[in-house]
Amino acid sequence: EPEVTQTPSHQVTQMGQEVILRCVPISNHLYFYWYRQILGQKVEFLVSFYNNEISEKSEIFDDQFSVERPDGSNFTLKIRSTKLEDSAMYFCASSDSLEQETQYFGPGTRLLVL
Amino acid sequence: AQTVTQSQPEMSVQEAETVTLSCTYDTSESDYYLFWYKQPPSRQMILVIRQEAYKQQNATENRFSVNFQKAAKSFSLKISDSQLGDAAMYFCALITGANNLFFGTGTRLTVIP
């Protein structure tokens, strides 16, 4: 069964450093999303992406964040200058055009900012 | 604005028994979908079940079923014949036309052998 994959599974970085989180959505999916979950809290929406542009973004998704689909398979989330409060689990999700509302999640990247 | 409320931070169930997890939501949209996601200790988010708001029939997936009460804005998950592998955090989620999921705070389910 097709799955969303994410790399790396864990990332430790120093405050102020740039990180890039990578995702490979399910191959025939057209809609892509990033969510984050701070430890012990609920999952929060960051951004959605369709047709090579951002469809919607939350207040969390400020100028420090950017997303890109650099090729036909990868979908990346970049955090330019990480802050301590960026430590969280970051989930990528994707959905197809027939059931756009049903999002399938990757296993997540656990980001720790020191 | 959309909100999802899970009032049970923790629940426990004996193996092979049935448990019901509660969820209420609020939205002014008429077209929406509801979901239950499971998050085991590995922290992956796994889709358990989905319900279209326009359908009156409650969704069922094997041992998992929902009780969707649209007027009351209630969407509970029933797990029958609970298994040890069902132990996880369960998140209720709502999506409307904006297509981003709104999650509840989760219910941690413990299955007692």
PDB file of N, CA and C in Angstrom, chain B residues 39-109:
ATOM      1  N   GLN B  39      -2.657   7.546  16.922  1.00  0.00           N
ATOM      2  CA  GLN B  39      -1.226   7.832  17.013  1.00  0.00           C
ATOM      3  C   GLN B  39      -0.598   6.907  18.050  1.00  0.00           C
ATOM      4  N   PRO B  40      -0.012   5.798  17.601  1.00  0.00           N
ATOM      5  CA  PRO B  40       0.649   4.878  18.542  1.00  0.00           C
ATOM      6  C   PRO B  40       1.942   5.496  19.067  1.00  0.00           C
ATOM      7  N   PRO B  41       2.650   4.812  19.945  1.00  0.00           N
ATOM      8  CA  PRO B  41       3.901   5.368  20.498  1.00  0.00           C
ATOM      9  C   PRO B  41       4.918   5.777  19.436  1.00  0.00           C
ATOM     10  N   SER B  42       4.859   5.152  18.274  1.00  0.00           N
ATOM     11  CA  SER B  42       5.761   5.565  17.191  1.00  0.00           C
ATOM     12  C   SER B  42       5.474   6.983  16.700  1.00  0.00           C
ATOM     13  N   ARG B  43       4.321   7.512  17.087  1.00  0.00           N
ATOM     14  CA  ARG B  43       3.857   8.877  16.773  1.00  0.00           C
ATOM     15  C   ARG B  43       3.409   9.076  15.333  1.00  0.00           C
ATOM     16  N   GLN B  44       3.342   8.000  14.560  1.00  0.00           N
ATOM     17  CA  GLN B  44       2.756   8.154  13.222  1.00  0.00           C
ATOM     18  C   GLN B  44       1.258   8.364  13.345  1.00  0.00           C
ATOM     19  N   MET B  45       0.694   9.176  12.483  1.00  0.00           N
ATOM     20  CA  MET B  45      -0.743   9.430  12.460  1.00  0.00           C
ATOM     21  C   MET B  45      -1.386   8.489  11.450  1.00  0.00           C
ATOM     22  N   ILE B  46      -2.261   7.642  11.954  1.00  0.00           N
ATOM     23  CA  ILE B  46      -2.885   6.611  11.110  1.00  0.00           C
ATOM     24  C   ILE B  46      -4.375   6.883  11.021  1.00  0.00           C
ATOM     25  N   LEU B  47      -4.884   6.961   9.810  1.00  0.00           N
ATOM     26  CA  LEU B  47      -6.316   7.184   9.616  1.00  0.00           C
ATOM     27  C   LEU B  47      -7.082   5.934  10.048  1.00  0.00           C
ATOM     28  N   VAL B  48      -8.060   6.138  10.912  1.00  0.00           N
ATOM     29  CA  VAL B  48      -8.876   5.029  11.400  1.00  0.00           C
ATOM     30  C   VAL B  48     -10.191   4.962  10.657  1.00  0.00           C
ATOM     31  N   ILE B  49     -10.877   6.108  10.568  1.00  0.00           N
ATOM     32  CA  ILE B  49     -12.221   6.105   9.996  1.00  0.00           C
ATOM     33  C   ILE B  49     -12.603   7.525   9.599  1.00  0.00           C
ATOM     34  N   ARG B  50     -13.463   7.642   8.599  1.00  0.00           N
ATOM     35  CA  ARG B  50     -13.935   8.949   8.165  1.00  0.00           C
ATOM     36  C   ARG B  50     -15.437   8.934   8.021  1.00  0.00           C
ATOM     37  N   GLN B  51     -16.041  10.113   8.154  1.00  0.00           N
ATOM     38  CA  GLN B  51     -17.495  10.260   8.054  1.00  0.00           C
ATOM     39  C   GLN B  51     -17.802  11.523   7.271  1.00  0.00           C
ATOM     40  N   GLU B  52     -18.624  11.388   6.249  1.00  0.00           N
ATOM     41  CA  GLU B  52     -19.083  12.563   5.522  1.00  0.00           C
ATOM     42  C   GLU B  52     -20.301  13.136   6.250  1.00  0.00           C
ATOM     43  N   ALA B  53     -20.336  14.432   6.435  1.00  0.00           N
ATOM     44  CA  ALA B  53     -21.422  15.048   7.193  1.00  0.00           C
ATOM     45  C   ALA B  53     -22.773  14.875   6.514  1.00  0.00           C
ATOM     46  N   TYR B  54     -22.772  14.751   5.191  1.00  0.00           N
ATOM     47  CA  TYR B  54     -24.046  14.645   4.475  1.00  0.00           C
ATOM     48  C   TYR B  54     -24.633  13.235   4.538  1.00  0.00           C
ATOM     49  N   LYS B  55     -23.857  12.298   5.053  1.00  0.00           N
ATOM     50  CA  LYS B  55     -24.351  10.922   5.148  1.00  0.00           C
ATOM     51  C   LYS B  55     -24.909  10.666   6.547  1.00  0.00           C
ATOM     52  N   GLN B  56     -26.112  10.146   6.592  1.00  0.00           N
ATOM     53  CA  GLN B  56     -26.707   9.843   7.884  1.00  0.00           C
ATOM     54  C   GLN B  56     -26.188   8.524   8.446  1.00  0.00           C
ATOM     55  N   GLN B  57     -25.802   7.630   7.556  1.00  0.00           N
ATOM     56  CA  GLN B  57     -25.341   6.322   8.009  1.00  0.00           C
ATOM     57  C   GLN B  57     -23.983   6.447   8.673  1.00  0.00           C
ATOM     58  N   ASN B  58     -23.851   5.812   9.828  1.00  0.00           N
ATOM     59  CA  ASN B  58     -22.587   5.840  10.553  1.00  0.00           C
ATOM     60  C   ASN B  58     -21.538   4.977   9.859  1.00  0.00           C
ATOM     61  N   ALA B  59     -20.315   5.505   9.787  1.00  0.00           N
ATOM     62  CA  ALA B  59     -19.236   4.761   9.145  1.00  0.00           C
ATOM     63  C   ALA B  59     -18.770   3.610  10.032  1.00  0.00           C
ATOM     64  N   THR B  60     -18.318   2.562   9.378  1.00  0.00           N
ATOM     65  CA  THR B  60     -17.784   1.387  10.073  1.00  0.00           C
ATOM     66  C   THR B  60     -16.568   0.872   9.331  1.00  0.00           C
ATOM     67  N   GLU B  61     -15.539   0.527  10.099  1.00  0.00           N
ATOM     68  CA  GLU B  61     -14.332  -0.093   9.542  1.00  0.00           C
ATOM     69  C   GLU B  61     -13.926  -1.216  10.489  1.00  0.00           C
ATOM     70  N   ASN B  62     -14.353  -2.421  10.132  1.00  0.00           N
ATOM     71  CA  ASN B  62     -14.020  -3.593  10.949  1.00  0.00           C
ATOM     72  C   ASN B  62     -14.477  -3.375  12.395  1.00  0.00           C
ATOM     73  N   ARG B  63     -13.556  -3.336  13.347  1.00  0.00           N
ATOM     74  CA  ARG B  63     -13.933  -3.205  14.762  1.00  0.00           C
ATOM     75  C   ARG B  63     -14.223  -1.771  15.174  1.00  0.00           C
ATOM     76  N   PHE B  64     -14.023  -0.848  14.260  1.00  0.00           N
ATOM     77  CA  PHE B  64     -14.192   0.579  14.563  1.00  0.00           C
ATOM     78  C   PHE B  64     -15.486   1.089  13.932  1.00  0.00           C
ATOM     79  N   SER B  65     -16.268   1.790  14.716  1.00  0.00           N
ATOM     80  CA  SER B  65     -17.478   2.407  14.192  1.00  0.00           C
ATOM     81  C   SER B  65     -17.662   3.756  14.867  1.00  0.00           C
ATOM     82  N   VAL B  66     -18.469   4.586  14.233  1.00  0.00           N
ATOM     83  CA  VAL B  66     -18.724   5.903  14.804  1.00  0.00           C
ATOM     84  C   VAL B  66     -20.203   6.060  15.084  1.00  0.00           C
ATOM     85  N   ASN B  67     -20.489   6.956  16.009  1.00  0.00           N
ATOM     86  CA  ASN B  67     -21.855   7.394  16.268  1.00  0.00           C
ATOM     87  C   ASN B  67     -21.881   8.889  15.950  1.00  0.00           C
ATOM     88  N   PHE B  68     -22.390   9.207  14.781  1.00  0.00           N
ATOM     89  CA  PHE B  68     -22.409  10.575  14.293  1.00  0.00           C
ATOM     90  C   PHE B  68     -23.774  11.174  14.559  1.00  0.00           C
ATOM     91  N   GLN B  69     -23.811  12.163  15.430  1.00  0.00           N
ATOM     92  CA  GLN B  69     -25.046  12.858  15.763  1.00  0.00           C
ATOM     93  C   GLN B  69     -24.890  14.301  15.272  1.00  0.00           C
ATOM     94  N   LYS B  70     -25.393  14.557  14.071  1.00  0.00           N
ATOM     95  CA  LYS B  70     -25.122  15.848  13.428  1.00  0.00           C
ATOM     96  C   LYS B  70     -25.738  17.011  14.183  1.00  0.00           C
ATOM     97  N   ALA B  71     -26.961  16.847  14.642  1.00  0.00           N
ATOM     98  CA  ALA B  71     -27.640  17.947  15.334  1.00  0.00           C
ATOM     99  C   ALA B  71     -26.909  18.295  16.627  1.00  0.00           C
ATOM    100  N   ALA B  72     -26.406  17.296  17.286  1.00  0.00           N
ATOM    101  CA  ALA B  72     -25.680  17.514  18.543  1.00  0.00           C
ATOM    102  C   ALA B  72     -24.215  17.820  18.307  1.00  0.00           C
ATOM    103  N   LYS B  73     -23.768  17.737  17.073  1.00  0.00           N
ATOM    104  CA  LYS B  73     -22.359  17.949  16.710  1.00  0.00           C
ATOM    105  C   LYS B  73     -21.454  17.047  17.542  1.00  0.00           C
ATOM    106  N   SER B  74     -21.816  15.780  17.501  1.00  0.00           N
ATOM    107  CA  SER B  74     -21.099  14.784  18.259  1.00  0.00           C
ATOM    108  C   SER B  74     -20.608  13.687  17.325  1.00  0.00           C
ATOM    109  N   PHE B  75     -19.410  13.177  17.581  1.00  0.00           N
ATOM    110  CA  PHE B  75     -18.807  12.200  16.687  1.00  0.00           C
ATOM    111  C   PHE B  75     -17.953  11.260  17.529  1.00  0.00           C
ATOM    112  N   SER B  76     -18.555  10.233  18.082  1.00  0.00           N
ATOM    113  CA  SER B  76     -17.827   9.336  18.968  1.00  0.00           C
ATOM    114  C   SER B  76     -17.327   8.113  18.216  1.00  0.00           C
ATOM    115  N   LEU B  77     -16.248   7.546  18.723  1.00  0.00           N
ATOM    116  CA  LEU B  77     -15.630   6.364  18.128  1.00  0.00           C
ATOM    117  C   LEU B  77     -15.821   5.180  19.059  1.00  0.00           C
ATOM    118  N   LYS B  78     -16.345   4.092  18.522  1.00  0.00           N
ATOM    119  CA  LYS B  78     -16.508   2.872  19.293  1.00  0.00           C
ATOM    120  C   LYS B  78     -15.508   1.841  18.783  1.00  0.00           C
ATOM    121  N   ILE B  79     -14.757   1.289  19.714  1.00  0.00           N
ATOM    122  CA  ILE B  79     -13.806   0.226  19.382  1.00  0.00           C
ATOM    123  C   ILE B  79     -14.325  -1.051  20.046  1.00  0.00           C
ATOM    124  N   SER B  80     -14.645  -2.022  19.228  1.00  0.00           N
ATOM    125  CA  SER B  80     -15.155  -3.299  19.741  1.00  0.00           C
ATOM    126  C   SER B  80     -14.026  -4.318  19.813  1.00  0.00           C
ATOM    127  N   ASP B  81     -14.181  -5.284  20.737  1.00  0.00           N
ATOM    128  CA  ASP B  81     -13.182  -6.348  20.857  1.00  0.00           C
ATOM    129  C   ASP B  81     -11.770  -5.753  20.914  1.00  0.00           C
ATOM    130  N   SER B  82     -11.556  -4.872  21.865  1.00  0.00           N
ATOM    131  CA  SER B  82     -10.293  -4.129  21.956  1.00  0.00           C
ATOM    132  C   SER B  82      -9.091  -5.069  22.008  1.00  0.00           C
ATOM    133  N   GLN B  83      -8.061  -4.674  21.310  1.00  0.00           N
ATOM    134  CA  GLN B  83      -6.818  -5.437  21.269  1.00  0.00           C
ATOM    135  C   GLN B  83      -5.666  -4.598  21.810  1.00  0.00           C
ATOM    136  N   LEU B  84      -4.614  -5.276  22.217  1.00  0.00           N
ATOM    137  CA  LEU B  84      -3.466  -4.563  22.793  1.00  0.00           C
ATOM    138  C   LEU B  84      -2.905  -3.543  21.805  1.00  0.00           C
ATOM    139  N   GLY B  85      -2.977  -3.870  20.533  1.00  0.00           N
ATOM    140  CA  GLY B  85      -2.468  -2.959  19.519  1.00  0.00           C
ATOM    141  C   GLY B  85      -3.315  -1.711  19.327  1.00  0.00           C
ATOM    142  N   ASP B  86      -4.468  -1.654  19.972  1.00  0.00           N
ATOM    143  CA  ASP B  86      -5.301  -0.448  19.884  1.00  0.00           C
ATOM    144  C   ASP B  86      -4.817   0.644  20.828  1.00  0.00           C
ATOM    145  N   ALA B  87      -3.934   0.313  21.720  1.00  0.00           N
ATOM    146  CA  ALA B  87      -3.416   1.308  22.668  1.00  0.00           C
ATOM    147  C   ALA B  87      -2.692   2.405  21.905  1.00  0.00           C
ATOM    148  N   ALA B  88      -3.141   3.634  22.106  1.00  0.00           N
ATOM    149  CA  ALA B  88      -2.609   4.771  21.340  1.00  0.00           C
ATOM    150  C   ALA B  88      -3.304   6.039  21.787  1.00  0.00           C
ATOM    151  N   MET B  89      -2.837   7.159  21.238  1.00  0.00           N
ATOM    152  CA  MET B  89      -3.594   8.415  21.315  1.00  0.00           C
ATOM    153  C   MET B  89      -4.555   8.424  20.133  1.00  0.00           C
ATOM    154  N   TYR B  90      -5.772   8.829  20.401  1.00  0.00           N
ATOM    155  CA  TYR B  90      -6.773   8.942  19.340  1.00  0.00           C
ATOM    156  C   TYR B  90      -7.181  10.406  19.208  1.00  0.00           C
ATOM    157  N   PHE B  91      -7.080  10.892  17.982  1.00  0.00           N
ATOM    158  CA  PHE B  91      -7.427  12.277  17.686  1.00  0.00           C
ATOM    159  C   PHE B  91      -8.659  12.324  16.796  1.00  0.00           C
ATOM    160  N   CYS B  92      -9.597  13.140  17.199  1.00  0.00           N
ATOM    161  CA  CYS B  92     -10.744  13.466  16.376  1.00  0.00           C
ATOM    162  C   CYS B  92     -10.370  14.691  15.540  1.00  0.00           C
ATOM    163  N   ALA B  93     -10.799  14.730  14.292  1.00  0.00           N
ATOM    164  CA  ALA B  93     -10.425  15.849  13.429  1.00  0.00           C
ATOM    165  C   ALA B  93     -11.570  16.201  12.498  1.00  0.00           C
ATOM    166  N   LEU B  94     -11.596  17.460  12.126  1.00  0.00           N
ATOM    167  CA  LEU B  94     -12.658  18.019  11.280  1.00  0.00           C
ATOM    168  C   LEU B  94     -12.016  18.727  10.098  1.00  0.00           C
ATOM    169  N   ILE B  95     -12.624  18.597   8.943  1.00  0.00           N
ATOM    170  CA  ILE B  95     -12.159  19.353   7.781  1.00  0.00           C
ATOM    171  C   ILE B  95     -13.360  19.949   7.066  1.00  0.00           C
ATOM    172  N   THR B  96     -13.224  21.190   6.659  1.00  0.00           N
ATOM    173  CA  THR B  96     -14.274  21.862   5.901  1.00  0.00           C
ATOM    174  C   THR B  96     -13.722  22.238   4.533  1.00  0.00           C
ATOM    175  N   GLY B  97     -14.359  23.189   3.874  1.00  0.00           N
ATOM    176  CA  GLY B  97     -13.912  23.546   2.535  1.00  0.00           C
ATOM    177  C   GLY B  97     -12.504  24.081   2.472  1.00  0.00           C
ATOM    178  N   ALA B  98     -12.000  24.585   3.604  1.00  0.00           N
ATOM    179  CA  ALA B  98     -10.638  25.120   3.612  1.00  0.00           C
ATOM    180  C   ALA B  98      -9.605  24.021   3.471  1.00  0.00           C
ATOM    181  N   ASN B  99     -10.015  22.795   3.720  1.00  0.00           N
ATOM    182  CA  ASN B  99      -9.145  21.644   3.503  1.00  0.00           C
ATOM    183  C   ASN B  99      -7.945  21.543   4.416  1.00  0.00           C
ATOM    184  N   ASN B 100      -7.966  22.192   5.547  1.00  0.00           N
ATOM    185  CA  ASN B 100      -6.968  21.860   6.545  1.00  0.00           C
ATOM    186  C   ASN B 100      -7.679  21.266   7.749  1.00  0.00           C
ATOM    187  N   LEU B 101      -7.049  20.252   8.315  1.00  0.00           N
ATOM    188  CA  LEU B 101      -7.647  19.515   9.414  1.00  0.00           C
ATOM    189  C   LEU B 101      -7.532  20.293  10.722  1.00  0.00           C
ATOM    190  N   PHE B 102      -8.614  20.288  11.493  1.00  0.00           N
ATOM    191  CA  PHE B 102      -8.607  20.811  12.851  1.00  0.00           C
ATOM    192  C   PHE B 102      -8.683  19.617  13.784  1.00  0.00           C
ATOM    193  N   PHE B 103      -7.718  19.526  14.677  1.00  0.00           N
ATOM    194  CA  PHE B 103      -7.623  18.375  15.556  1.00  0.00           C
ATOM    195  C   PHE B 103      -8.095  18.711  16.965  1.00  0.00           C
ATOM    196  N   GLY B 104      -8.615  17.699  17.644  1.00  0.00           N
ATOM    197  CA  GLY B 104      -8.842  17.792  19.070  1.00  0.00           C
ATOM    198  C   GLY B 104      -7.546  17.541  19.826  1.00  0.00           C
ATOM    199  N   THR B 105      -7.640  17.577  21.128  1.00  0.00           N
ATOM    200  CA  THR B 105      -6.448  17.430  21.968  1.00  0.00           C
ATOM    201  C   THR B 105      -6.072  15.974  22.215  1.00  0.00           C
ATOM    202  N   GLY B 106      -6.924  15.062  21.807  1.00  0.00           N
ATOM    203  CA  GLY B 106      -6.579  13.645  21.883  1.00  0.00           C
ATOM    204  C   GLY B 106      -7.070  12.958  23.144  1.00  0.00           C
ATOM    205  N   THR B 107      -7.246  11.645  23.017  1.00  0.00           N
ATOM    206  CA  THR B 107      -7.586  10.769  24.141  1.00  0.00           C
ATOM    207  C   THR B 107      -6.576   9.628  24.141  1.00  0.00           C
ATOM    208  N   ARG B 108      -5.927   9.450  25.265  1.00  0.00           N
ATOM    209  CA  ARG B 108      -4.961   8.355  25.363  1.00  0.00           C
ATOM    210  C   ARG B 108      -5.699   7.098  25.818  1.00  0.00           C
ATOM    211  N   LEU B 109      -5.687   6.084  24.980  1.00  0.00           N
ATOM    212  CA  LEU B 109      -6.370   4.828  25.287  1.00  0.00           C
ATOM    213  C   LEU B 109      -5.360   3.790  25.754  1.00  0.00           C
TER     214      LEU B 109
END
